[in-house]
Amino acid sequence: MTGGALRVVLGDQCSRDLAALDDLDPQRDTVLMMEVQSECTYVPHHPQKIVLVLSAMRHFARALAARGVRVDYIRLDDPANTHAFRGEVQRAVRRHRPERIIATHPGEWRVLQDMLGWQDAAGVPVEIREDGRFLCTLPRFRAWAAGRKQYRMEFFYREMRRETAILMEGDDPVGGKWNFDAENRAALPKDLVPPDPLRFAPDAITRNVMTLVADRFGAHFGDVAGFAWPVTAREARSALDDFITHRLPRFGDYQDAMAAGQPTMFHSLVSTSLNVGLLDPLEACRAAEDAWREGRAPINAVEGFIRQILGWREYVRGLYWQLMPGYAEQNALGADRPLPAFYWGAPTTMRCIEQAVGQTRDLAYAHHIQRLMVTGNFALLAGLAPAEVNAWYLAVYADAFEWVELPNTHGMAIHADGGLLASKPYAASGAYINRMSDYCGGCAHDPKQATGPRACPFNALYWDFIARHADRFATNPRMAMPLRTLARMDPGKVAAMRNEAARFLATLDA
Ligand code: FAD
Ligand code: DLZ
Ligand code: SF4
C-alpha cells in the first residue's frame, strides 16, 4: 500500500466502533495491531491478563479481516519485532508508506506520551481521536471538574443519569432516589450459594496464546491454567446476559459481602470485557435497566450496578486524565513501607488476605470489597508505599489498566491523594471484615482482640493509623467519630495497641 491511512488499534481497543476505525477505506487503509514485549512487562502482569489482551487482539484482527479489512498484525514471536509501539509504528510506516496515521486516545498516560512522539519518529502526521467508547468525553469531564476543589462521584453520576436518561422518569430518578446504596450492605446468609459465572473454554487461538504466555511470562505471579475470560464481543455479551439473569437480582443485597471459597459472589465480571473493548458500557447499563423495567431485578440491584459503570467507571477515567501526571506521584500520608511478600502469595496467617490473594493468583480477579477492604485496607493501615501498591494492583488483575486502577488504588483505597477522590479514607478494623464475611471464623486471629498472641492485626493497625494521622484528620467531619472514640480510650490501651502495631509491622519489615 502507498497512501491511505495506517489505523492503529491497541490491545484494549478491540471494539468494532473504535474511533480510529471510523471512515475506514478498505481499499486504501491498513489496520496495525502490535503484540509487543514492553506492554507485557512494564509491570509483571498476571499471565491471564496477558492472555486476555493478546487473545482478544487476535480474535479482533480475525473479525476485521473477515470483513475485508487489511490487517497488519505483529506477533510477539515475530523475529523482526522491536517490542515497542514506536518501533513497530516506524516499521509499519516503512512497509506501507501511509499518508497519515490515525489512532484512538490510549488508556494510559505513558502510552499517550509515546504516541505523541510517533509523528516525529515516523515522519507522518498522526491524528489522535477521542475515545468514543466512554459516555463522558474528556472535555465534558474537564468542564464538570472546572473550579471544584474536591470531586465527588455522586454529583457527577446524577449528571450522567440525566444526560443518558438511564433510570429516569422525566427529570426525576426512578424509585424517587438517586442512590439505593443503604440497602446494599447485607452479609451472605450461610445457606445461600452464589451461582457460578459462565466460563469460556479456550479455543485454538486462546490455547496458542496461553502456551506463548506460559513460555515467556511463566515467572509472573499468577496461574494461566484456569483462563476462562470472554475474548470476543459475542462471548462478552453472553457473559453479561448470564449475569443479568442469574446474579443481578441479588447484586445489590450482597454487593459488599465476602465469603471464603466464593470468589465472585453476585458480581458481574464484566470489567475485563468493558476495559478491552468487547462490551459497550451503555449496552451493559441498558440491559440492566431493561431487567428492572421488565420486573426481572429489583431497583437496589439495578441502580447499584448502573452506578458502578455510569458513575464510578466514567468518573475515575475523567479524574485520571484531569490529574495526571502529578496524581501518580502523590503520597499524602507519607507511606513508605515495602509491599509484604504475602501480596505475592507468601504464606500469611491472615485468612482474609490469604483468600483475596489466593483467588487473585488463580483467577486474576477479586471483587471490589476484597480489593478495597482487605488488600487495600491493609495497605492503607500499614502505610505501604503508594508506588508499590499501585504497581501490584496494575499487575495482578485481568481488568487493570492505569486509567481505572490508579484512581481506585491511590485515591479510594490508600488515600495517597489526600482526599481528592474520596472524602475520607476507607479505613476499617477487623470488625468490618468480620461483619461482611465469614473469613474470621477460620482464621488464626480473633477479630475481637486487639492485643495478645491471637489479636487480629487489622485492629491494632486501625487504631495506630487513626492516632498516627489524628492531626491531619482533625478537620475532616467524616473522621470525627473514630477520633472521638480514640480520645475517650484509656491511654494505656492506646499505647498497648500502638506497640502491638509496631511489633507486627516490624515482622513485616523483617
Ligand atoms: P461489578 O462489581 O460487577 O461492577 C460492575 C462494573 O462496574 C465493573 O465491571 C466495572 O466496570 C465498574 N466498576 C465497579 N466499581 C468500579 C470502580 N470503583 N471504578 C471503576 N469502575 C468500577 N476496576 C477495573 O476495571 N480495573 C482495575 O484495575 C481496578 N482496580 C481497582 C483497584 C482497587 C484498589 C479498587 C478498590 C477497585 C478497583 N477496581 C478496578 C474497581 C472494581 O473493584 C472492579 O471494577 C470490579 O471489582 C470488577 O469486577 P466486576 O466486573 O465483577 O464488577
Ligand atoms: C496490557 C497489554 C499487553 C499485556 N500487551 C499489549 C500488546 O502486546 N499490544 C498492545 O497493543 N497492547 C497491549 N496491552 C494493552 C496496552 O498496555 C494498553 O493499550 C495500554 O495500557 C493503554 O491502555
Ligand atoms: Fe482477617 Fe482479622 Fe478476620 Fe483474620 S480475624 S480474617 S486477619 S479480619
XYZ file of C-alpha atoms and ligand atoms in Angstrom:
594
model
C 0.000 0.000 0.000
C 1.143 3.565 -0.668
C -1.061 6.423 0.557
C -4.155 5.761 2.625
C -4.153 5.689 6.392
C -2.426 3.461 8.899
C -5.025 2.868 11.610
C -3.569 1.761 14.920
C -5.590 -0.448 17.280
C -4.127 -1.114 20.742
C -4.757 -4.161 22.898
C -7.518 -2.566 24.955
C -9.215 -1.115 21.876
C -10.807 -4.259 20.449
C -14.088 -2.506 19.627
C -15.902 -2.553 16.333
C -16.970 1.093 16.685
C -13.499 2.349 17.649
C -12.872 5.977 16.627
C -9.699 5.059 14.710
C -11.769 2.745 12.500
C -14.449 5.327 11.592
C -14.418 6.169 7.868
C -12.008 3.304 7.154
C -11.439 2.756 3.433
C -10.737 -0.966 2.918
C -9.206 -0.281 -0.496
C -6.534 2.109 0.792
C -6.144 1.728 4.569
C -4.341 -0.772 6.755
C -5.031 -1.567 10.407
C -1.908 -2.061 12.525
C -2.054 -4.241 15.643
C 1.130 -4.946 17.596
C 1.940 -7.516 20.247
C 4.988 -6.075 21.986
C 7.053 -7.315 24.904
C 7.289 -3.872 26.531
C 3.496 -3.802 27.095
C 3.651 -7.265 28.649
C 6.368 -6.367 31.132
C 6.089 -2.673 32.147
C 4.647 -4.274 35.249
C 4.765 -8.073 35.674
C 1.178 -8.619 34.519
C -0.698 -11.691 35.646
C -0.376 -14.256 32.811
C -4.191 -14.341 32.449
C -4.225 -10.608 31.796
C -1.665 -11.007 29.017
C -3.629 -13.930 27.544
C -6.831 -11.875 27.706
C -5.328 -8.941 25.812
C -3.416 -10.927 23.191
C -6.264 -13.364 22.567
C -8.816 -10.529 22.291
C -6.444 -8.821 19.825
C -6.049 -11.953 17.688
C -9.806 -12.591 17.628
C -10.487 -8.955 16.786
C -7.931 -8.983 13.949
C -9.576 -12.111 12.580
C -13.031 -10.451 12.700
C -11.713 -7.349 10.911
C -10.057 -9.459 8.217
C -13.315 -11.380 7.737
C -14.964 -8.032 6.941
C -12.409 -7.372 4.222
C -10.174 -5.054 6.240
C -6.419 -5.328 5.621
C -4.759 -6.033 8.980
C -1.017 -5.919 9.577
C -0.716 -7.979 12.741
C 2.654 -8.142 14.513
C 3.011 -11.204 16.715
C 5.063 -11.412 19.860
C 7.251 -14.109 18.322
C 7.870 -12.222 15.053
C 11.722 -12.150 14.827
C 11.763 -8.552 13.493
C 9.527 -7.259 16.324
C 11.147 -4.246 18.073
C 8.842 -4.908 21.049
C 7.842 -1.259 21.432
C 4.876 0.632 19.956
C 7.041 3.374 18.465
C 9.455 0.974 16.780
C 6.553 -1.010 15.310
C 4.809 2.111 14.023
C 8.067 3.197 12.347
C 8.494 -0.209 10.732
C 4.877 -0.231 9.562
C 5.254 3.223 8.013
C 8.282 1.956 6.082
C 6.247 -1.041 4.859
C 3.030 0.766 3.930
C 4.058 4.376 3.218
C 0.743 5.797 4.523
C -0.260 9.453 4.171
C -1.267 9.601 7.810
C -1.651 7.617 10.991
C -4.952 7.505 12.868
C -5.103 6.335 16.480
C -7.592 6.412 19.346
C -6.697 8.147 22.608
C -4.985 5.468 24.734
C -5.961 4.491 28.270
C -2.651 5.285 29.933
C -0.651 8.471 30.304
C 2.638 6.779 29.470
C 1.203 5.439 26.190
C -0.140 8.874 25.257
C 3.366 10.333 25.750
C 4.726 7.644 23.462
C 2.002 8.276 20.876
C 2.742 12.000 20.881
C 6.235 11.113 19.632
C 5.054 8.929 16.715
C 4.744 11.823 14.252
C 8.400 12.840 14.618
C 9.597 9.266 14.744
C 7.655 8.119 11.665
C 7.620 11.349 9.675
C 3.859 11.081 9.014
C 1.046 13.170 10.549
C -0.654 11.445 13.485
C -4.293 12.094 14.389
C -5.329 11.018 17.901
C -9.103 10.738 18.168
C -11.250 10.996 21.300
C -12.146 7.550 22.654
C -15.885 7.434 21.958
C -16.329 4.239 23.990
C -16.732 6.296 27.154
C -20.002 8.040 27.907
C -18.328 11.193 29.191
C -15.801 12.805 26.858
C -12.634 14.244 28.385
C -13.625 17.878 27.537
C -17.036 17.208 29.117
C -15.364 15.922 32.293
C -12.973 18.884 32.389
C -15.949 21.234 32.199
C -17.615 19.396 35.094
C -14.429 19.452 37.179
C -13.506 23.082 36.448
C -13.308 25.169 39.588
C -14.029 22.305 42.000
C -11.613 21.776 44.890
C -12.957 18.326 45.597
C -14.521 15.904 43.177
C -17.470 13.836 44.310
C -18.748 10.927 42.273
C -22.357 11.290 43.402
C -22.860 14.685 41.740
C -21.108 13.590 38.564
C -23.259 10.448 38.481
C -26.506 12.413 38.680
C -25.457 14.467 35.672
C -24.654 11.273 33.772
C -28.067 9.842 34.652
C -29.747 12.984 33.329
C -27.634 13.047 30.166
C -28.191 9.409 29.280
C -31.805 9.277 30.605
C -30.929 5.948 32.240
C -33.234 5.066 35.168
C -35.024 8.394 34.810
C -38.677 9.403 34.711
C -38.526 12.822 33.134
C -36.235 14.876 35.388
C -36.559 12.521 38.351
C -34.714 9.334 39.224
C -36.907 6.236 39.095
C -37.926 4.962 42.523
C -37.654 8.501 43.938
C -33.937 8.278 44.906
C -30.657 8.569 43.041
C -28.887 6.008 45.172
C -30.040 2.826 46.903
C -26.681 2.017 48.485
C -28.030 1.981 52.026
C -29.949 -1.209 51.099
C -26.852 -2.897 49.706
C -24.896 -3.952 52.774
C -26.005 -7.455 53.730
C -23.607 -10.275 54.562
C -24.088 -13.577 52.694
C -26.511 -15.907 54.542
C -24.979 -19.327 55.315
C -27.465 -21.232 53.139
C -27.162 -19.041 50.030
C -24.668 -20.246 47.410
C -23.908 -17.725 44.646
C -24.298 -19.208 41.139
C -21.100 -19.891 39.197
C -20.473 -17.368 36.426
C -20.305 -18.503 32.806
C -16.811 -19.684 31.870
C -15.420 -19.744 28.345
C -13.328 -22.748 27.342
C -10.233 -21.515 25.481
C -10.444 -22.067 21.709
C -7.416 -22.806 19.488
C -6.388 -19.128 19.301
C -6.521 -18.717 23.071
C -4.720 -22.018 23.663
C -1.870 -20.879 21.414
C -1.612 -17.619 23.300
C -1.679 -19.483 26.617
C 1.326 -21.540 25.529
C 3.176 -18.436 24.326
C 2.459 -16.589 27.566
C 3.363 -19.550 29.772
C 6.704 -19.835 27.921
C 7.583 -16.149 28.112
C 5.902 -14.902 31.258
C 5.560 -18.052 33.315
C 7.569 -16.465 36.123
C 4.967 -13.723 36.662
C 2.659 -14.101 39.675
C -0.486 -15.980 38.689
C -1.749 -19.145 37.143
C -2.544 -19.240 33.426
C -4.246 -22.646 33.557
C -7.686 -21.523 34.725
C -8.137 -18.937 31.967
C -11.877 -18.633 31.185
C -12.462 -14.949 30.352
C -14.526 -13.819 27.346
C -12.236 -12.893 24.429
C -14.783 -11.875 21.781
C -17.711 -9.456 21.715
C -20.104 -12.382 21.372
C -18.719 -14.109 24.482
C -18.779 -10.824 26.390
C -22.478 -10.382 25.596
C -23.250 -13.948 26.754
C -21.398 -13.259 29.999
C -23.449 -10.089 30.521
C -26.712 -11.915 29.830
C -25.734 -14.685 32.226
C -25.077 -12.104 34.939
C -28.348 -10.263 34.305
C -30.344 -13.479 34.534
C -28.627 -15.255 37.400
C -26.793 -12.739 39.586
C -28.089 -9.205 39.013
C -31.252 -9.735 41.113
C -29.069 -10.203 44.218
C -26.147 -7.995 43.145
C -27.338 -5.111 45.322
C -28.040 -7.003 48.526
C -24.651 -8.754 48.580
C -22.510 -6.186 46.790
C -20.306 -5.663 49.861
C -20.301 -9.255 51.107
C -17.317 -11.614 51.068
C -17.215 -15.374 51.664
C -14.458 -17.969 51.758
C -14.359 -20.093 48.613
C -16.797 -17.739 46.833
C -14.523 -15.575 44.713
C -17.162 -13.933 42.539
C -20.315 -13.731 44.715
C -23.074 -11.920 42.759
C -20.685 -9.665 40.841
C -20.860 -9.274 37.074
C -17.256 -9.961 35.968
C -17.771 -7.573 33.065
C -14.793 -5.302 33.810
C -12.355 -7.222 31.577
C -14.772 -7.074 28.641
C -15.552 -3.402 29.171
C -11.905 -2.473 29.549
C -10.561 -4.239 26.478
C -13.495 -3.015 24.392
C -15.522 -6.199 23.920
C -18.582 -4.782 25.673
C -20.084 -1.331 25.398
C -20.805 0.332 28.775
C -24.080 1.846 27.605
C -25.227 -1.562 26.362
C -24.459 -3.068 29.787
C -26.386 -0.296 31.580
C -29.365 -0.572 29.229
C -29.504 -4.364 29.641
C -29.684 -3.917 33.424
C -32.309 -1.171 33.112
C -34.426 -3.420 30.881
C -34.251 -6.151 33.530
C -35.703 -3.716 36.073
C -38.394 -2.379 33.739
C -39.448 -5.969 32.969
C -39.554 -6.909 36.651
C -36.589 -9.282 36.473
C -34.398 -7.448 39.013
C -35.086 -5.017 41.879
C -34.146 -1.357 41.776
C -31.476 -1.536 44.506
C -29.567 -4.094 42.406
C -30.024 -2.375 39.078
C -29.249 1.129 40.308
C -26.218 -0.226 42.195
C -24.846 -1.933 39.095
C -25.510 1.016 36.800
C -23.898 3.435 39.290
C -20.658 1.429 39.113
C -20.481 1.795 35.334
C -22.191 5.101 34.568
C -20.860 6.707 37.736
C -17.634 5.261 39.098
C -16.107 3.985 35.865
C -16.622 7.226 33.975
C -15.695 9.341 36.977
C -12.344 7.669 37.679
C -11.423 7.852 33.999
C -12.177 11.584 33.909
C -10.220 12.157 37.122
C -7.224 10.201 35.861
C -6.860 12.418 32.799
C -7.668 15.538 34.799
C -4.952 14.875 37.388
C -2.150 13.056 35.585
C 0.817 13.012 35.587
C 1.150 14.558 39.070
C -1.532 12.268 40.514
C 0.687 9.179 40.424
C 3.395 10.956 42.431
C 1.209 11.978 45.380
C 1.791 10.434 48.774
C -0.339 12.498 51.150
C 0.089 10.133 54.101
C 3.861 9.778 53.687
C 3.555 5.989 53.344
C 6.838 4.215 52.607
C 6.703 0.591 53.737
C 7.625 -2.044 51.123
C 4.907 -4.423 49.941
C 4.938 -7.544 52.161
C 5.713 -10.848 50.446
C 2.213 -12.193 51.147
C 0.848 -9.900 48.400
C 2.774 -12.176 46.041
C 1.440 -15.349 47.606
C 3.851 -15.952 50.521
C 2.069 -17.664 53.435
C 0.122 -15.499 55.886
C -1.931 -16.290 58.960
C -4.494 -13.629 57.980
C -7.261 -15.610 56.287
C -8.901 -12.612 54.636
C -5.633 -11.746 52.895
C -4.908 -15.365 52.060
C -8.363 -15.704 50.407
C -8.135 -12.428 48.450
C -4.572 -13.022 47.252
C -5.160 -16.749 46.572
C -8.094 -16.128 44.242
C -6.167 -13.279 42.607
C -3.396 -15.746 41.772
C -5.897 -18.326 40.436
C -8.351 -16.066 38.591
C -6.706 -12.635 38.130
C -9.902 -11.418 39.829
C -11.058 -10.204 43.212
C -14.268 -8.264 43.686
C -14.443 -4.673 44.775
C -14.744 -5.147 48.529
C -11.824 -7.567 48.604
C -9.670 -5.057 46.685
C -10.827 -2.138 48.817
C -11.405 -3.506 52.297
C -8.922 -6.392 52.516
C -5.740 -5.821 50.477
C -6.409 -2.079 50.066
C -7.345 -1.529 53.692
C -4.246 -3.408 54.832
C -2.052 -1.265 52.558
C -3.655 1.898 53.933
C -3.348 0.932 57.602
C 0.189 -0.457 57.294
C 1.397 2.591 55.321
C 2.580 0.680 52.252
C 4.368 2.795 49.637
C 1.836 4.013 47.011
C 4.110 3.276 44.048
C 4.468 -0.367 45.111
C 0.767 -0.754 45.881
C -0.210 0.741 42.532
C 2.211 -1.459 40.621
C 0.748 -4.507 42.370
C -2.875 -3.700 41.513
C -1.880 -2.876 37.945
C -0.113 -6.219 37.596
C -2.390 -8.745 39.245
C -5.916 -8.082 37.913
C -7.030 -9.024 34.406
C -9.078 -5.804 34.215
C -6.238 -3.494 35.315
C -5.417 -0.519 33.121
C -3.932 2.527 34.747
C -6.819 4.923 33.976
C -9.093 2.864 36.219
C -6.599 1.177 38.541
C -4.715 4.253 39.717
C -7.619 6.399 40.987
C -9.158 3.374 42.687
C -5.933 2.397 44.408
C -4.297 5.707 45.024
C -7.492 7.683 45.675
C -10.054 5.261 47.030
C -8.027 2.566 48.786
C -4.898 4.206 50.196
C -5.824 7.918 50.326
C -2.489 8.863 48.752
C -4.237 11.784 47.038
C -5.211 13.281 50.400
C -8.950 13.091 49.677
C -9.347 14.361 46.113
C -11.387 11.305 45.168
C -12.895 10.117 48.461
C -13.963 12.353 51.308
C -12.489 10.010 53.912
C -10.099 7.074 53.973
C -11.783 3.663 53.765
C -10.018 2.504 56.930
C -11.560 -0.353 58.890
C -10.667 -2.694 61.720
C -11.229 -6.462 61.857
C -14.843 -5.832 62.972
C -15.794 -4.688 59.460
C -14.266 -7.750 57.790
C -15.936 -9.975 60.394
C -19.330 -8.347 59.749
C -19.115 -8.584 55.962
C -17.516 -12.035 55.585
C -17.069 -15.483 57.079
C -13.275 -15.233 56.837
C -12.649 -14.651 60.529
C -14.315 -17.907 61.598
C -11.488 -19.990 60.181
C -8.665 -17.557 60.942
C -5.751 -17.932 63.324
C -6.594 -14.447 64.598
C -9.550 -13.208 66.608
C -11.300 -10.114 65.228
C -12.389 -9.172 68.763
C -8.842 -8.937 70.124
C -6.514 -6.001 69.511
C -3.511 -7.169 71.520
C -2.093 -10.525 72.536
C -0.999 -13.629 70.640
C -4.309 -14.156 68.743
C -5.035 -10.476 68.079
C -6.348 -9.580 64.627
C -3.631 -7.369 63.088
C -6.265 -5.114 61.493
C -7.364 -3.886 64.955
C -4.078 -2.528 66.296
C -3.180 -1.273 62.817
C -6.503 0.577 62.568
C -6.086 2.482 65.831
C -2.421 3.106 65.129
C -3.451 4.572 61.755
C -6.075 6.852 63.339
C -3.619 8.003 66.027
C -0.773 8.471 63.536
C -2.864 10.761 61.339
C -5.048 12.358 64.022
C -3.843 15.895 63.237
C -4.492 15.546 59.532
C -7.998 14.163 60.059
C -8.980 16.582 62.854
C -10.673 18.934 60.398
C -12.499 16.177 58.499
C -16.061 15.855 59.867
C -16.334 12.322 58.458
C -13.436 11.245 60.702
C -14.894 12.812 63.856
C -16.312 9.549 65.204
C -13.128 7.447 65.262
C -11.159 10.426 66.564
C -13.651 10.905 69.420
C -13.521 7.193 70.246
C -9.727 7.310 70.284
C -9.734 10.365 72.548
C -12.025 8.561 75.031
C -9.893 5.410 75.131
C -7.701 4.596 78.083
C -4.210 5.920 77.156
C -2.685 2.637 78.376
C -4.871 0.698 75.936
C -3.941 3.022 73.086
C -0.240 2.638 73.907
C -0.584 -1.159 74.036
C -2.290 -1.242 70.622
C 0.293 1.052 69.105
C 3.053 -1.187 70.480
C 1.253 -4.189 69.027
C 1.058 -2.442 65.661
C 4.770 -1.562 65.774
C 5.666 -5.127 66.693
C 3.529 -6.524 63.860
C 4.918 -4.062 61.313
C 8.461 -4.959 62.357
C 7.719 -8.605 61.496
C 6.660 -7.460 58.013
C 9.826 -5.452 57.541
C 11.914 -8.431 58.643
P -19.021 -5.401 39.484
O -18.973 -5.293 40.950
O -19.959 -6.357 38.902
O -19.305 -3.931 38.906
C -19.760 -3.718 37.574
C -18.795 -2.852 36.805
O -18.751 -1.545 37.341
C -17.346 -3.320 36.799
O -17.161 -4.300 35.819
C -16.600 -2.044 36.490
O -16.527 -1.820 35.108
C -17.465 -0.982 37.125
N -16.920 -0.597 38.419
C -17.269 -1.053 39.636
N -16.599 -0.395 40.598
C -15.793 0.475 39.960
C -14.854 1.421 40.411
N -14.623 1.626 41.707
N -14.170 2.117 39.475
C -14.397 1.937 38.154
N -15.294 1.054 37.687
C -15.987 0.343 38.582
N -11.639 -1.835 38.177
C -11.119 -2.061 36.957
O -11.861 -2.179 35.986
N -9.768 -2.146 36.772
C -8.909 -2.024 37.814
O -7.698 -2.085 37.616
C -9.430 -1.792 39.110
N -8.602 -1.674 40.177
C -9.130 -1.455 41.416
C -8.257 -1.308 42.500
C -8.756 -1.067 43.762
C -7.822 -0.866 44.919
C -10.146 -0.983 43.953
C -10.704 -0.704 45.304
C -11.015 -1.127 42.895
C -10.526 -1.366 41.613
N -11.383 -1.506 40.502
C -10.841 -1.710 39.254
C -12.831 -1.321 40.625
C -13.629 -2.618 40.897
O -13.094 -3.277 42.010
C -13.645 -3.528 39.692
O -14.135 -2.814 38.569
C -14.563 -4.726 39.900
O -14.153 -5.445 41.031
C -14.563 -5.610 38.672
O -15.342 -6.745 38.889
P -16.806 -6.892 38.295
O -16.781 -6.684 36.835
O -17.333 -8.182 38.796
O -17.535 -5.655 38.949
C -1.881 -4.820 28.574
C -1.338 -5.046 27.199
C -0.489 -6.114 26.955
C -0.145 -7.091 28.019
N 0.060 -6.308 25.738
C -0.258 -5.484 24.727
C 0.295 -5.643 23.446
O 1.124 -6.503 23.205
N -0.104 -4.796 22.468
C -0.989 -3.809 22.678
O -1.342 -3.082 21.741
N -1.490 -3.604 23.909
C -1.163 -4.412 24.935
N -1.664 -4.203 26.167
C -2.586 -3.072 26.368
C -1.809 -1.760 26.445
O -0.924 -1.825 27.545
C -2.842 -0.651 26.604
O -3.253 -0.247 25.339
C -2.298 0.485 27.359
O -2.174 0.059 28.679
C -3.194 1.704 27.285
O -4.382 1.488 27.977
Fe -8.702 -11.006 58.633
Fe -8.528 -10.404 61.264
Fe -10.658 -11.706 60.330
Fe -8.303 -12.943 60.441
S -9.508 -12.177 62.159
S -9.754 -12.992 58.730
S -6.903 -11.268 59.968
S -10.026 -9.632 59.800
